[in-house]
Coordinates of C-alpha atoms and ligand atoms in Angstrom, one line a residue:
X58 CA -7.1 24.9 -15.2
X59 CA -3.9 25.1 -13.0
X60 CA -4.8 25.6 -9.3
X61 CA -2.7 26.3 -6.3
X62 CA -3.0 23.1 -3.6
X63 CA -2.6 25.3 -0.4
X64 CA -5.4 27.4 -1.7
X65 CA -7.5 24.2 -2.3
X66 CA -6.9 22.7 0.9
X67 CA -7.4 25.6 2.8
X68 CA -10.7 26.2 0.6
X69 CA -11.8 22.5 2.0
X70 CA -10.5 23.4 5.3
X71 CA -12.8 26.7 5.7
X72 CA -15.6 24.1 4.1
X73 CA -15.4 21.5 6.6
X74 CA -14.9 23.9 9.2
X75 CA -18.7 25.2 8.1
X76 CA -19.9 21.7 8.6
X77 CA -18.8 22.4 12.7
X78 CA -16.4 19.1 12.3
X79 CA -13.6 18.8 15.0
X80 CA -9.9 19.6 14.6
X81 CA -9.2 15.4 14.6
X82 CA -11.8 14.9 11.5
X83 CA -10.6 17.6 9.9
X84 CA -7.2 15.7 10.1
X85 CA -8.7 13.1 8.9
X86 CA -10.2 14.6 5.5
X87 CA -6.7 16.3 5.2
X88 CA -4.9 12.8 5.0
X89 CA -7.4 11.3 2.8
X90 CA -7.3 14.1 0.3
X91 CA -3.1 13.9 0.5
X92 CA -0.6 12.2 0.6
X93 CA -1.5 9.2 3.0
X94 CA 2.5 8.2 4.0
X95 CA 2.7 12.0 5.5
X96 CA 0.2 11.1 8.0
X97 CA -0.3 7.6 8.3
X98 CA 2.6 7.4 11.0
X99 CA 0.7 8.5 13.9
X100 CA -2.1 6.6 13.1
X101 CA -0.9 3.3 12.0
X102 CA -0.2 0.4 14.3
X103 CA 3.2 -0.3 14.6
X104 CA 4.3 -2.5 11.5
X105 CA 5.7 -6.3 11.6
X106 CA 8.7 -5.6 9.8
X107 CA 11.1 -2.5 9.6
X108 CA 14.4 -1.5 8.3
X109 CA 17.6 -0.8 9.0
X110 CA 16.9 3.0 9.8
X111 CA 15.0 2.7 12.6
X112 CA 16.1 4.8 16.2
X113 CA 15.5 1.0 18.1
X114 CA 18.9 -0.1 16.1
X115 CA 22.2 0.3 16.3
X116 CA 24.9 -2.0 14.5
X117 CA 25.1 -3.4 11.5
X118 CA 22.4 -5.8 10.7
X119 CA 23.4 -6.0 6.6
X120 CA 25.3 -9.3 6.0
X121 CA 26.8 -7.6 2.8
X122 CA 28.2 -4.7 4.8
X123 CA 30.6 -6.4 7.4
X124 CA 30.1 -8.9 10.3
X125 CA 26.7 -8.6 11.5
X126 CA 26.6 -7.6 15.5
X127 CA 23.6 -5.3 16.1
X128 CA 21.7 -4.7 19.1
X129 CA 17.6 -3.7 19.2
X130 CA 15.6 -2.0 21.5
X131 CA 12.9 -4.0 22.6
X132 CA 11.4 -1.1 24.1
X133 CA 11.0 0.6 20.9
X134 CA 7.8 0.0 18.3
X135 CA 8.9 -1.4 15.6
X136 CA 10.8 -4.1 18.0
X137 CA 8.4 -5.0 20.7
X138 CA 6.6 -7.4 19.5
X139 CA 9.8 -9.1 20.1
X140 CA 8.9 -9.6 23.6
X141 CA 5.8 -11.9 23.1
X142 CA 6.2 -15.5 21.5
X143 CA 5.2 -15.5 18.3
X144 CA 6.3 -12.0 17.5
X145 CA 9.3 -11.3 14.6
X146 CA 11.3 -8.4 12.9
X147 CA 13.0 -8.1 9.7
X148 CA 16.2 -6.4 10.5
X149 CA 18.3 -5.8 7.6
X150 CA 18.7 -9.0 6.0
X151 CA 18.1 -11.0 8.8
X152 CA 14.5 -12.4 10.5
X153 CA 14.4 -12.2 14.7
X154 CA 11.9 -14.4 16.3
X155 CA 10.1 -14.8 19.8
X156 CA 10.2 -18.9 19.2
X157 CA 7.7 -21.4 20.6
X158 CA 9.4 -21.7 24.5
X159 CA 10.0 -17.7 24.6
X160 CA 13.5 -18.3 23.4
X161 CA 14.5 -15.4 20.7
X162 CA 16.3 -16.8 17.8
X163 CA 17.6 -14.8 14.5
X164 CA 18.4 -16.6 11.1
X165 CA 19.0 -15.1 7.6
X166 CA 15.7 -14.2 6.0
X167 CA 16.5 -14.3 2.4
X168 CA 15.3 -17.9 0.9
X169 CA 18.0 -19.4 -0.7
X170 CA 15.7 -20.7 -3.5
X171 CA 14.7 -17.7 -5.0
X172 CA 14.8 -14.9 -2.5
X173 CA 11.8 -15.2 -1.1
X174 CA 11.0 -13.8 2.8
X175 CA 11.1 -15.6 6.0
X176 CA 8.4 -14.8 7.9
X177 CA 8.1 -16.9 11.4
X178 CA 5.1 -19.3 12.2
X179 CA 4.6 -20.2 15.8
X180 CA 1.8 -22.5 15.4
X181 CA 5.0 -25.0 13.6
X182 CA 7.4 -23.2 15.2
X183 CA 9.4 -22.9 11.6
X184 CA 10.2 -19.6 9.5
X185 CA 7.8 -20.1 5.7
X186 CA 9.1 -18.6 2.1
X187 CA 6.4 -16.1 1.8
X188 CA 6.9 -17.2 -2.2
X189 CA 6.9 -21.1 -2.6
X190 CA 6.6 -21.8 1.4
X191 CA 10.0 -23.7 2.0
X192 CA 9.9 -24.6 5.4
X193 CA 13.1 -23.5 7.5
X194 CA 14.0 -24.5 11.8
X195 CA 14.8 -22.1 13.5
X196 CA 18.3 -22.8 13.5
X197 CA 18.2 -21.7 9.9
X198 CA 18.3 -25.3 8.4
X199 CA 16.1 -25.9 5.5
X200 CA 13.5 -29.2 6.3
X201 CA 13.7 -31.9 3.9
X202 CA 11.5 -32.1 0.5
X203 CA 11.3 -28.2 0.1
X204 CA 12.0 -26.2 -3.1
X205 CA 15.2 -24.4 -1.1
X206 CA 17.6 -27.1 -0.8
X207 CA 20.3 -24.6 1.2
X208 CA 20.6 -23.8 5.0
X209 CA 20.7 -19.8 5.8
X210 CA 22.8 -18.7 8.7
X211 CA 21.7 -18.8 12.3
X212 CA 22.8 -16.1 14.6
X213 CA 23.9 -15.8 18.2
X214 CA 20.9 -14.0 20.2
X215 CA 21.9 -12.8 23.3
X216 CA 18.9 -11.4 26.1
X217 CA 20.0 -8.6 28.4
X218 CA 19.0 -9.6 32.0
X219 CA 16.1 -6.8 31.7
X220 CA 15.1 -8.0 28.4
X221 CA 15.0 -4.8 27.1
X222 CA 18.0 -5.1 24.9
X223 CA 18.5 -7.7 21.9
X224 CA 22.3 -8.3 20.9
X225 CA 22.5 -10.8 17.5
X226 CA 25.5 -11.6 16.4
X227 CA 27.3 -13.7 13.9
Ligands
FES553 S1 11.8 -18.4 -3.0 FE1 11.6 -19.5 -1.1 S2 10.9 -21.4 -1.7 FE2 11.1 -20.4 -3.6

C-alpha cells in the first residue's frame, strides 16, 4: 500500500510525543528514520578531509584547473585542525599538513602509483598511500623501495602572522 511520508512521520512524531520524549530525541528518531546526510551536519564532528566547496576556501586548489594559489581559513571547521601538529586537509587535489616541528607543508595528494591518497603520519613525519602505503617526505619526494617510484609536487605554504590564514601556492 502507497503511503504518504509527511503523514508517517508526523504519525511517529504524535507517537513519540505520547511517550513524553524531548524535542532533541525526537530529532533524533527523525534522523534515524530519514535520510541521515540531512541531519548529520550538526551533529557530526568536523571531518578530516573536505572539498573544494567549502566557505573556509577561496582560490583554486585543482591542479587541472590552472596554477594552484588558494588561501584557507584556519578558523573555519573543516580547516582547523590545521593548527595542531599532526592535523591535515585534503584540498582539492592537494594534502596540507601540520608537520612534526609545527611547520605546515602541502604536497600533491594523488599517489603516483595508482592514485591512491596521501594521508599524513606524524608519528614518521611522512604522508602513507592509503592503498599500497608508499611512503612520501614531506617535500613530496617518494622514499626509496616503494611501489610509487615518482615524486608529487610540493607547494609553497605561506603562515599569516595571526595564523589564521593559509596561503599554498605553486
Ligand atoms: S596507489 Fe599508492 S602505492 Fe599504490
Amino acid at each position: 500500500m502507497k503511503t504518504n511520508p509527511a503523514i508517517d512521520q508526523m504519525k511517529r512524531g504524535e507517537f513519540l510525543r505520547s511517550l513524553g520524549l524531548s524535542s532533541a530525541a525526537l530529532m533524533s528518531f527523525y534522523c534515524l528514520g530519514t535520510t541521515m546526510t540531512a541531519c548529520s551536519k550538526s551533529s557530526d564532528p568536523a571531518p578530516a578531509t573536505t572539498s573544494t566547496n567549502s566557505t573556509g576556501l577561496t582560490g583554486n586548489a585543482d591542479s587541472s584547473k590552472g596554477p594552484v594559489d588558494f588561501t584557507l581559513d584556519l578558523t573555519h571547521a573543516d580547516f582547523k585542525s590545521l593548527k595542531t601538529v599532526g592535523g591535515y586537509a585534503n584540498v582539492g587535489d592537494i594534502v596540507v599538513a601540520n608537520s612534526k616541528g609545527n611547520n605546515i607543508v602541502a604536497i600533491g595528494r594523488i599517489c603516483t602509483h595508482q592514485g591512491g591518497n596521501l594521508e599524513y603520519q606524524l608519528a614518521d613525519d611522512v604522508f602513507r598511500c592509503n592503498i599500497h602505503q608508499s611512503l612520501y617526505g614531506t617535500d613530496g619526494k617518494v622514499k626509496p623501495n616503494q611501489e610509487a617510484t615518482k615524486d608529487v609536487k610540493q607547494y609553497k605554504t605561506i603562515l599569516s602572522a595571526d595564523g589564521n590564514k593559509l596561503q599554498v601556492k605553486a
